[in-house]
Amino acid sequence: MFFLSGLKAEEKYRVAVELYRTTDMSITEISKVCGVSRSGFAVYIQRHHRDLMYARHEEPSGGDCNPRLRPCKGQRRSTADKYAAAIEACGSEAYMDLNVSQIACLYGLDGPALANQLRIHFPEVLSRRRAVRDGLGLDRNVNVGVRHQAMLMYAEAVAMLRDAGVSVREAAVTSGVSFSGLKQHMLYYHKELVGMRADSRRESAARVLELSDDDVAEVLRLCRESSMALDEMARMMGVGVAQLRRCVVEWHRKAAGERRRRDTADKYAEAVSMLESAECSTEAVARSLGLVPESLRLFVKGHEPELYRKKGMMRLPNGRMVLRRSYEKYAAALELYGATAESLRSIAGRLGLAVKSVSGFIRRNCPELIDEHNRLVAEARSKGPGR
């Protein structure tokens, strides 16, 4: 991965930082105006200008204080401020004749988004509003609450989440329902289950992992010598996945690092073997195995430098960068073209190359050979056929 040095990063983000300091523009807007990466600029602000970040969010900074600008759960402060006036209107008697979508239009908001805010964060406002509107005869023919078909669809997954220590994703996959739909269903209609699971996770994280020395040694051995997933290890030892992950990642970082490196090597082993044995590009190999081409290039560059030099780029004498395999393919043609007056079509035909491909490579990467070849052709013509 490529990182800018301190001076280069400071120069790159100088204007963006000044806009962040002196205006109310968001990071996204500033990055678009200055033509820089949004994620890169956000990381730069977080690492090198935390005082500006805290000042913008009106949080104290300095000393040992390190506030969270976004809570672990709940909503952002900016989101709460965005919907505050509309939610207050939803609970006001003056707006009881309007439905939630109409109130959202009054404040320039999205109707379903405002309804979601009420369901998740202000259920008491929504229940009171429904009771008042029902008394006025406004919502008597409107379906309220969970639909019967949705309740049946998610019933098995909800039962699994109540009785078994499985994740939401595992319950969704086992039950054959949508993961995001199940999450939303729980947030809307099973808040007590969400709270119960959150409390259980906090208690599990606070509880010390009770493993004997032999068990810890076995976990470390499996991490070093096998590719067994942590959840499989946890089931084998009868402990929670979160506890086991904490044991490995927090208490034995060296073993965790070795495991990640081995898993990465196993991931790219077949691709490296194909690159060594076949004359195909890195991108073609990555696509055939379902890998990200750039990630494969970075792995080969870091762990297989000889293969990278063989498959990667090279610098020509004129300073231009070209693919090594392309240069090797056209090397003989380039030598003949720059040293003789023979036509490019004749050279390509003798070497079994496509004339347009050779011509394009020369124009893009070796334009000086064209001048040299034209000079040789002119000399040959001036001498004449009999001279």
Coordinates of N, CA and C in Angstrom, one line a residue, residues 177-286:
V177 N -33.9 -16.3 5.1 CA -34.5 -15.0 5.0 C -33.4 -14.0 4.8
S178 N -33.8 -12.8 4.5 CA -32.8 -11.7 4.2 C -32.2 -11.2 5.6
F179 N -30.9 -11.1 5.5 CA -30.1 -10.6 6.7 C -30.6 -9.2 7.1
S180 N -30.6 -8.3 6.1 CA -31.0 -6.9 6.5 C -32.4 -6.8 6.9
G181 N -33.3 -7.7 6.2 CA -34.7 -7.7 6.6 C -34.9 -8.2 8.0
L182 N -34.2 -9.2 8.4 CA -34.3 -9.7 9.8 C -33.8 -8.7 10.8
K183 N -32.7 -8.0 10.5 CA -32.2 -7.0 11.4 C -33.3 -5.9 11.6
Q184 N -33.9 -5.4 10.5 CA -34.9 -4.4 10.6 C -36.2 -4.9 11.3
H185 N -36.5 -6.1 11.1 CA -37.7 -6.7 11.8 C -37.5 -6.7 13.3
M186 N -36.3 -7.1 13.7 CA -35.9 -7.1 15.1 C -36.0 -5.7 15.7
L187 N -35.4 -4.7 15.0 CA -35.4 -3.4 15.5 C -36.8 -2.8 15.7
Y188 N -37.7 -3.2 14.8 CA -39.1 -2.6 14.8 C -39.9 -3.3 15.8
Y189 N -39.9 -4.7 15.9 CA -40.9 -5.4 16.6 C -40.4 -6.3 17.7
H190 N -39.1 -6.4 17.9 CA -38.5 -7.2 19.0 C -37.4 -6.4 19.7
K191 N -37.7 -5.2 20.2 CA -36.7 -4.4 20.8 C -36.2 -5.1 22.1
E192 N -37.1 -5.8 22.8 CA -36.6 -6.5 24.0 C -35.6 -7.5 23.7
L193 N -35.7 -8.2 22.6 CA -34.7 -9.2 22.2 C -33.4 -8.6 21.8
V194 N -33.5 -7.4 21.1 CA -32.2 -6.7 20.8 C -31.5 -6.3 22.0
G195 N -32.3 -5.7 23.0 CA -31.7 -5.3 24.3 C -31.1 -6.5 25.1
M196 N -31.8 -7.6 25.1 CA -31.3 -8.8 25.8 C -30.0 -9.3 25.2
R197 N -29.9 -9.3 23.9 CA -28.7 -9.8 23.2 C -27.6 -8.8 23.4
A198 N -27.8 -7.5 23.5 CA -26.8 -6.5 23.7 C -26.3 -6.7 25.2
D199 N -27.2 -6.9 26.1 CA -26.7 -7.1 27.5 C -25.9 -8.4 27.6
S200 N -26.3 -9.4 26.9 CA -25.6 -10.7 27.0 C -24.2 -10.5 26.4
R201 N -24.0 -9.7 25.3 CA -22.7 -9.5 24.7 C -21.8 -8.7 25.7
R202 N -22.4 -7.7 26.3 CA -21.6 -6.9 27.3 C -21.1 -7.8 28.4
E203 N -22.0 -8.6 29.0 CA -21.6 -9.5 30.1 C -20.5 -10.5 29.6
S204 N -20.7 -11.0 28.4 CA -19.7 -12.0 27.9 C -18.3 -11.3 27.7
A205 N -18.3 -10.0 27.2 CA -17.1 -9.3 27.0 C -16.4 -9.0 28.3
A206 N -17.2 -8.7 29.4 CA -16.6 -8.4 30.7 C -16.2 -9.6 31.4
R207 N -16.7 -10.7 31.1 CA -16.3 -12.0 31.8 C -14.9 -12.5 31.3
V208 N -14.1 -12.8 32.2 CA -12.8 -13.3 31.9 C -12.9 -14.7 31.3
L209 N -12.2 -15.0 30.3 CA -12.2 -16.3 29.6 C -11.6 -17.3 30.5
E210 N -12.4 -18.3 30.9 CA -11.9 -19.3 31.8 C -11.4 -20.5 30.9
L211 N -10.1 -20.5 30.6 CA -9.5 -21.6 29.8 C -8.2 -22.0 30.6
S212 N -8.0 -23.3 30.6 CA -6.8 -23.8 31.3 C -5.6 -23.5 30.4
D213 N -4.5 -23.7 31.0 CA -3.2 -23.5 30.2 C -3.1 -24.5 29.0
D214 N -3.6 -25.7 29.2 CA -3.6 -26.7 28.2 C -4.5 -26.2 27.0
D215 N -5.7 -25.7 27.4 CA -6.7 -25.2 26.4 C -6.1 -24.0 25.6
V216 N -5.4 -23.1 26.3 CA -4.8 -22.0 25.6 C -3.7 -22.5 24.7
A217 N -2.9 -23.4 25.1 CA -1.9 -24.0 24.3 C -2.5 -24.6 23.0
E218 N -3.6 -25.3 23.2 CA -4.2 -26.0 22.1 C -4.8 -25.0 21.1
V219 N -5.4 -23.9 21.6 CA -5.9 -22.8 20.7 C -4.7 -22.2 19.9
L220 N -3.6 -21.9 20.5 CA -2.5 -21.3 19.8 C -1.9 -22.3 18.8
R221 N -1.9 -23.6 19.1 CA -1.4 -24.6 18.2 C -2.3 -24.6 17.0
L222 N -3.6 -24.6 17.2 CA -4.6 -24.6 16.0 C -4.4 -23.4 15.2
C223 N -4.2 -22.2 15.9 CA -4.0 -21.0 15.1 C -2.8 -21.0 14.2
R224 N -1.7 -21.7 14.7 CA -0.5 -21.7 14.0 C -0.5 -22.8 12.9
E225 N -1.1 -23.9 13.1 CA -1.0 -25.1 12.3 C -2.2 -25.4 11.4
S226 N -3.3 -24.8 11.7 CA -4.5 -25.1 10.9 C -5.2 -23.9 10.4
S227 N -6.2 -24.1 9.5 CA -7.0 -23.0 9.0 C -8.4 -23.0 9.6
M228 N -8.6 -23.7 10.7 CA -9.9 -23.8 11.4 C -10.4 -22.4 11.8
A229 N -11.6 -22.1 11.5 CA -12.2 -20.8 11.9 C -12.4 -20.7 13.4
L230 N -12.4 -19.5 13.9 CA -12.5 -19.3 15.3 C -13.8 -19.8 15.9
D231 N -14.9 -19.7 15.1 CA -16.2 -20.2 15.6 C -16.2 -21.7 15.7
E232 N -15.4 -22.4 14.8 CA -15.3 -23.9 15.0 C -14.5 -24.2 16.2
M233 N -13.4 -23.5 16.5 CA -12.7 -23.7 17.7 C -13.5 -23.5 19.0
A234 N -14.3 -22.4 18.9 CA -15.2 -22.1 20.1 C -16.2 -23.2 20.3
R235 N -16.8 -23.7 19.3 CA -17.8 -24.8 19.5 C -17.1 -26.1 20.0
M236 N -15.8 -26.3 19.5 CA -15.1 -27.5 20.0 C -14.8 -27.4 21.5
M237 N -14.5 -26.2 22.0 CA -14.1 -26.0 23.4 C -15.2 -25.6 24.3
G238 N -16.4 -25.3 23.7 CA -17.6 -25.0 24.5 C -17.5 -23.6 25.1
V239 N -16.9 -22.6 24.4 CA -16.8 -21.2 24.8 C -17.4 -20.3 23.7
G240 N -17.6 -19.0 24.1 CA -18.1 -18.1 23.2 C -17.1 -17.7 22.1
V241 N -17.6 -17.3 20.9 CA -16.7 -16.9 19.9 C -16.0 -15.6 20.2
A242 N -16.8 -14.7 20.8 CA -16.2 -13.4 21.2 C -15.1 -13.5 22.2
Q243 N -15.3 -14.4 23.2 CA -14.3 -14.7 24.2 C -13.0 -15.3 23.6
L244 N -13.2 -16.2 22.7 CA -12.0 -16.9 22.1 C -11.3 -15.9 21.2
R245 N -12.0 -15.0 20.5 CA -11.4 -14.0 19.6 C -10.6 -13.0 20.5
R246 N -11.1 -12.7 21.6 CA -10.4 -11.8 22.6 C -9.1 -12.5 23.1
C247 N -9.2 -13.8 23.4 CA -8.0 -14.5 23.8 C -6.9 -14.5 22.8
V248 N -7.3 -14.7 21.5 CA -6.3 -14.8 20.5 C -5.8 -13.4 20.1
V249 N -6.7 -12.5 19.8 CA -6.3 -11.2 19.2 C -5.7 -10.3 20.2
E250 N -6.2 -10.2 21.4 CA -5.8 -9.3 22.4 C -4.6 -9.8 23.3
W251 N -4.6 -11.1 23.6 CA -3.6 -11.7 24.5 C -2.5 -12.3 23.7
H252 N -2.7 -12.8 22.5 CA -1.7 -13.5 21.8 C -1.6 -12.9 20.4
R253 N -1.1 -11.6 20.3 CA -1.1 -10.9 19.0 C -0.2 -11.6 18.0
K254 N 0.9 -12.1 18.5 CA 1.9 -12.8 17.6 C 1.3 -14.0 16.9
A255 N 0.5 -14.8 17.6 CA -0.1 -15.9 17.0 C -1.2 -15.5 16.0
A256 N -1.9 -14.4 16.4 CA -2.9 -13.9 15.5 C -2.3 -13.4 14.2
G257 N -1.1 -12.7 14.3 CA -0.4 -12.2 13.1 C 0.0 -13.3 12.2
E258 N 0.6 -14.4 12.8 CA 1.0 -15.6 12.1 C -0.2 -16.2 11.4
R259 N -1.3 -16.3 12.0 CA -2.5 -16.9 11.4 C -2.9 -16.1 10.2
R260 N -3.0 -14.7 10.4 CA -3.4 -13.9 9.2 C -2.4 -14.0 8.0
R261 N -1.1 -14.1 8.3 CA -0.2 -14.2 7.2 C -0.3 -15.6 6.5
R262 N -0.5 -16.6 7.3 CA -0.7 -17.9 6.7 C -2.0 -18.0 5.9
D263 N -3.1 -17.4 6.4 CA -4.3 -17.4 5.7 C -4.2 -16.7 4.4
T264 N -3.4 -15.5 4.5 CA -3.2 -14.8 3.2 C -2.4 -15.5 2.2
A265 N -1.4 -16.2 2.7 CA -0.6 -17.0 1.8 C -1.4 -18.1 1.2
D266 N -2.2 -18.8 2.0 CA -3.1 -19.8 1.4 C -4.1 -19.3 0.4
K267 N -4.5 -18.1 0.7 CA -5.5 -17.5 -0.2 C -4.9 -17.3 -1.6
Y268 N -3.7 -16.8 -1.7 CA -3.1 -16.5 -3.0 C -2.2 -17.6 -3.5
A269 N -2.1 -18.8 -2.9 CA -1.1 -19.8 -3.3 C -1.4 -20.3 -4.7
E270 N -2.7 -20.6 -5.0 CA -3.1 -21.1 -6.3 C -2.8 -20.0 -7.4
A271 N -3.0 -18.7 -7.1 CA -2.8 -17.7 -8.0 C -1.3 -17.6 -8.3
V272 N -0.4 -17.6 -7.3 CA 1.0 -17.6 -7.5 C 1.5 -18.7 -8.3
S273 N 1.0 -19.9 -8.1 CA 1.3 -21.1 -8.9 C 1.0 -20.9 -10.4
M274 N -0.2 -20.3 -10.6 CA -0.6 -20.1 -12.0 C 0.3 -19.1 -12.7
L275 N 0.7 -18.0 -11.9 CA 1.5 -17.0 -12.5 C 2.9 -17.6 -12.8
E276 N 3.4 -18.5 -12.0 CA 4.7 -19.1 -12.3 C 4.7 -20.0 -13.5
S277 N 3.6 -20.7 -13.7 CA 3.5 -21.8 -14.7 C 2.9 -21.3 -16.0
A278 N 2.2 -20.2 -16.0 CA 1.4 -19.9 -17.2 C 1.9 -18.5 -17.7
E279 N 1.8 -18.3 -19.0 CA 2.1 -17.0 -19.6 C 0.8 -16.1 -19.7
C280 N 0.2 -15.8 -18.6 CA -1.0 -15.0 -18.6 C -0.8 -13.9 -17.6
S281 N -1.6 -12.8 -17.7 CA -1.4 -11.6 -16.9 C -1.9 -11.8 -15.5
T282 N -1.5 -11.0 -14.6 CA -2.0 -11.0 -13.2 C -3.5 -10.8 -13.1
E283 N -3.9 -9.9 -13.9 CA -5.4 -9.6 -13.9 C -6.2 -10.8 -14.4
A284 N -5.7 -11.5 -15.4 CA -6.5 -12.6 -15.9 C -6.5 -13.7 -14.9
V285 N -5.4 -14.0 -14.2 CA -5.4 -15.0 -13.1 C -6.3 -14.6 -12.0
A286 N -6.2 -13.3 -11.6 CA -7.1 -12.8 -10.5 C -8.6 -13.0 -10.8

